[in-house]
Amino acid sequence: MSTAPELPIRTERLILRVAVDDDVAAVHGYRADPEVCRYLPFSPQSLDDVRAKMAIWRANLAVDPDSDPDADWAITLLAEHDGVVVGDVMLRLRGGSKRSIAEIGYVFDPAHGGKGLATEAARAMVDLGFDHFGCHRVYAHLDPRNTASARVCQRLGMTQEAHLRRDWWDSRTDEFTDSAVYGLLREDRDAGALGG
């Protein structure tokens, strides 16, 4: 297990960095959009919701990931492209099991869609899971109706491992919905499964 990574993380086109107070409006711009949140596990967020969420993100970074190996620990970073916040990405280390399993998540502004930025940011988080934290497995849990998110997983070389029927209660619509699990093992990534 390693400590928190050195930040920011730079990719070919992105800077993945800690959220600051000045980012609230930009993050609110996409996290308040009902279409963006349609298949996500949260409702559109108010400015206060975003401020509170960003405070949690920063607080998590102040915690030593090794302080409680049985607890989950998450790092959430903003993705900045050409000086503009275009989304946020998350890597959650799962507690127990030698902390060798991590979940990725991502939310991006549709105004910047179609450029591969979500894939580039998610790939950086997958690499962080495997290369920095020493994970043996990275996975994503999503609503299968979120085809854009599923395409990101596929471009990352992930395999759809499960389609669970009506296993997620959506309190916004008062119904059970399906969920899908995509996963990537270290040996698959190291053997070249990571897509382009």
Coordinates of C-alpha atoms in Angstrom, one line a residue:
M1 CA 0.0 0.0 0.0
S2 CA 1.2 3.5 -0.9
T3 CA 0.5 6.9 0.4
A4 CA -1.5 9.4 -1.6
P5 CA 0.0 10.2 -5.0
E6 CA 1.9 13.3 -5.9
L7 CA -0.5 15.8 -7.4
P8 CA -1.4 17.1 -10.0
I9 CA -1.3 14.2 -12.4
R10 CA -0.6 15.2 -16.0
T11 CA -1.8 13.3 -19.0
E12 CA -1.3 14.2 -22.7
R13 CA -4.1 16.7 -22.6
L14 CA -5.3 16.9 -19.0
I15 CA -4.3 18.1 -15.6
L16 CA -5.9 16.0 -12.8
R17 CA -5.9 18.2 -9.7
V18 CA -7.4 18.9 -6.4
A19 CA -10.6 21.0 -6.5
V20 CA -10.5 24.5 -5.1
D21 CA -13.2 26.9 -4.1
D22 CA -13.0 28.7 -7.4
D23 CA -14.1 25.5 -9.2
V24 CA -17.6 25.4 -7.6
A25 CA -19.4 27.0 -10.6
A26 CA -17.7 24.9 -13.2
V27 CA -18.4 21.6 -11.3
H28 CA -22.0 22.7 -10.6
G29 CA -22.4 23.4 -14.3
Y30 CA -22.4 19.7 -15.1
R31 CA -23.4 18.1 -11.8
A32 CA -26.6 20.1 -11.8
D33 CA -27.6 18.9 -15.2
P34 CA -30.4 16.3 -15.0
E35 CA -29.2 14.6 -18.2
V36 CA -25.7 14.2 -16.8
C37 CA -27.1 12.7 -13.6
R38 CA -29.8 10.6 -15.3
Y39 CA -27.9 7.3 -14.9
L40 CA -25.7 8.3 -12.0
P41 CA -26.3 7.4 -8.3
F42 CA -27.1 11.0 -7.4
S43 CA -29.6 13.6 -8.3
P44 CA -28.7 17.0 -9.8
Q45 CA -26.7 18.9 -7.3
S46 CA -27.1 22.5 -6.0
L47 CA -24.2 24.9 -5.5
D48 CA -24.2 24.0 -1.8
D49 CA -24.2 20.3 -2.6
V50 CA -21.1 20.8 -4.8
R51 CA -19.4 22.8 -2.2
A52 CA -20.0 20.1 0.4
K53 CA -18.9 17.4 -2.0
M54 CA -15.7 19.2 -2.9
A55 CA -14.9 19.7 0.8
I56 CA -15.2 15.9 1.3
W57 CA -12.9 15.3 -1.7
R58 CA -10.3 17.6 -0.1
A59 CA -10.7 16.0 3.4
N60 CA -10.2 12.5 1.9
L61 CA -6.8 13.7 0.5
A62 CA -5.8 14.8 4.0
V63 CA -6.2 11.2 5.4
D64 CA -3.4 8.7 5.1
P65 CA -4.8 5.8 3.1
D66 CA -2.9 3.5 5.3
S67 CA -4.4 4.8 8.5
D68 CA -7.3 2.3 8.4
P69 CA -6.7 -0.5 5.9
D70 CA -10.2 -1.9 6.5
A71 CA -11.9 1.3 5.4
D72 CA -12.5 2.6 1.9
W73 CA -10.4 5.5 0.8
A74 CA -11.2 7.7 -2.2
I75 CA -9.3 10.2 -4.3
T76 CA -11.4 12.5 -6.5
L77 CA -9.7 14.9 -8.8
L78 CA -10.9 17.5 -11.3
A79 CA -10.0 17.1 -15.0
E80 CA -8.8 20.3 -16.5
H81 CA -8.3 20.8 -20.3
D82 CA -6.9 24.0 -21.7
G83 CA -7.6 25.8 -18.4
V84 CA -11.2 24.6 -18.2
V85 CA -12.7 22.1 -15.8
V86 CA -14.3 19.4 -17.9
G87 CA -15.2 16.7 -15.4
D88 CA -14.1 14.8 -12.3
V89 CA -12.7 11.4 -11.8
M90 CA -12.6 9.1 -8.7
L91 CA -10.6 6.1 -7.6
R92 CA -11.9 4.4 -4.5
L93 CA -9.6 1.8 -2.8
R94 CA -11.8 -0.9 -1.2
G95 CA -11.1 -1.7 2.4
G96 CA -9.9 -5.1 3.4
S97 CA -8.5 -7.6 0.9
K98 CA -5.1 -6.0 1.2
R99 CA -6.6 -2.9 -0.4
S100 CA -5.9 -4.4 -3.8
I101 CA -9.2 -3.6 -5.4
A102 CA -10.3 -0.2 -6.6
E103 CA -13.4 1.3 -8.2
I104 CA -13.2 4.1 -10.8
G105 CA -15.9 6.6 -11.5
Y106 CA -16.1 9.7 -13.7
V107 CA -18.6 12.5 -14.5
F108 CA -17.9 14.8 -17.4
D109 CA -19.4 17.9 -18.9
P110 CA -21.2 16.9 -22.1
A111 CA -20.1 20.2 -23.7
H112 CA -16.6 18.6 -23.8
G113 CA -17.8 15.2 -24.9
G114 CA -16.6 13.3 -28.0
K115 CA -13.0 14.1 -27.5
G116 CA -11.8 11.1 -25.5
L117 CA -11.2 13.2 -22.4
A118 CA -13.2 11.0 -20.1
T119 CA -11.3 8.0 -21.3
E120 CA -8.0 9.8 -20.9
A121 CA -8.8 10.8 -17.3
A122 CA -10.2 7.4 -16.4
R123 CA -7.1 5.7 -17.9
A124 CA -4.9 7.8 -15.6
M125 CA -7.0 6.6 -12.6
V126 CA -6.7 3.0 -13.7
D127 CA -2.9 3.5 -13.9
L128 CA -2.9 5.1 -10.5
G129 CA -4.7 2.0 -9.1
F130 CA -2.3 -0.5 -10.6
D131 CA 1.0 1.4 -10.6
H132 CA 0.8 3.6 -7.6
F133 CA -1.4 1.7 -5.2
G134 CA -0.5 -1.8 -6.4
C135 CA -4.1 -3.0 -7.0
H136 CA -4.7 -6.3 -8.8
R137 CA -8.2 -5.3 -10.0
V138 CA -9.9 -2.1 -11.0
Y139 CA -13.6 -2.0 -11.8
A140 CA -16.5 0.3 -12.6
H141 CA -20.1 -0.1 -11.5
L142 CA -22.7 1.6 -13.8
D143 CA -26.2 1.7 -15.1
P144 CA -26.1 -0.3 -18.4
R145 CA -28.3 2.4 -20.0
N146 CA -25.3 4.7 -19.7
T147 CA -23.9 3.6 -23.0
A148 CA -21.3 6.5 -23.0
S149 CA -19.9 5.2 -19.7
A150 CA -19.9 1.7 -21.0
R151 CA -17.9 2.8 -24.0
V152 CA -15.3 4.4 -21.7
C153 CA -14.9 1.1 -19.9
Q154 CA -14.5 -0.8 -23.1
R155 CA -11.9 1.6 -24.4
L156 CA -10.0 1.0 -21.1
G157 CA -9.9 -2.7 -21.9
M158 CA -12.3 -3.6 -19.2
T159 CA -14.5 -6.7 -19.6
Q160 CA -18.2 -6.6 -18.8
E161 CA -18.3 -9.1 -15.9
A162 CA -21.9 -8.8 -14.9
H163 CA -25.3 -7.4 -15.8
L164 CA -27.4 -7.5 -12.6
R165 CA -31.1 -7.3 -13.1
R166 CA -33.1 -4.8 -11.0
D167 CA -30.5 -4.7 -8.2
W168 CA -30.3 -0.9 -7.6
W169 CA -33.1 1.1 -6.0
D170 CA -33.4 4.5 -7.7
S171 CA -35.2 6.7 -5.2
R172 CA -35.6 9.4 -7.9
T173 CA -37.9 7.1 -10.0
D174 CA -39.1 4.8 -7.2
E175 CA -38.0 1.7 -9.1
F176 CA -35.3 -0.9 -9.2
T177 CA -32.9 -0.6 -12.1
D178 CA -30.2 -2.8 -13.6
S179 CA -26.5 -2.4 -13.0
A180 CA -23.4 -3.5 -14.9
V181 CA -19.9 -4.3 -13.6
Y182 CA -16.8 -3.8 -15.8
G183 CA -13.4 -5.0 -14.6
L184 CA -9.8 -5.1 -15.5
L185 CA -7.1 -7.2 -13.9
R186 CA -3.5 -6.2 -13.6
E187 CA -2.4 -9.1 -15.7
D188 CA -4.8 -8.1 -18.5
R189 CA -3.6 -4.5 -18.5
D190 CA 0.0 -5.6 -18.4
A191 CA -0.6 -8.0 -21.3
G192 CA -1.9 -5.1 -23.4
A193 CA -5.7 -5.3 -22.9
L194 CA -5.8 -1.6 -22.2
G195 CA -7.6 -0.2 -25.2
G196 CA -6.9 3.0 -27.2

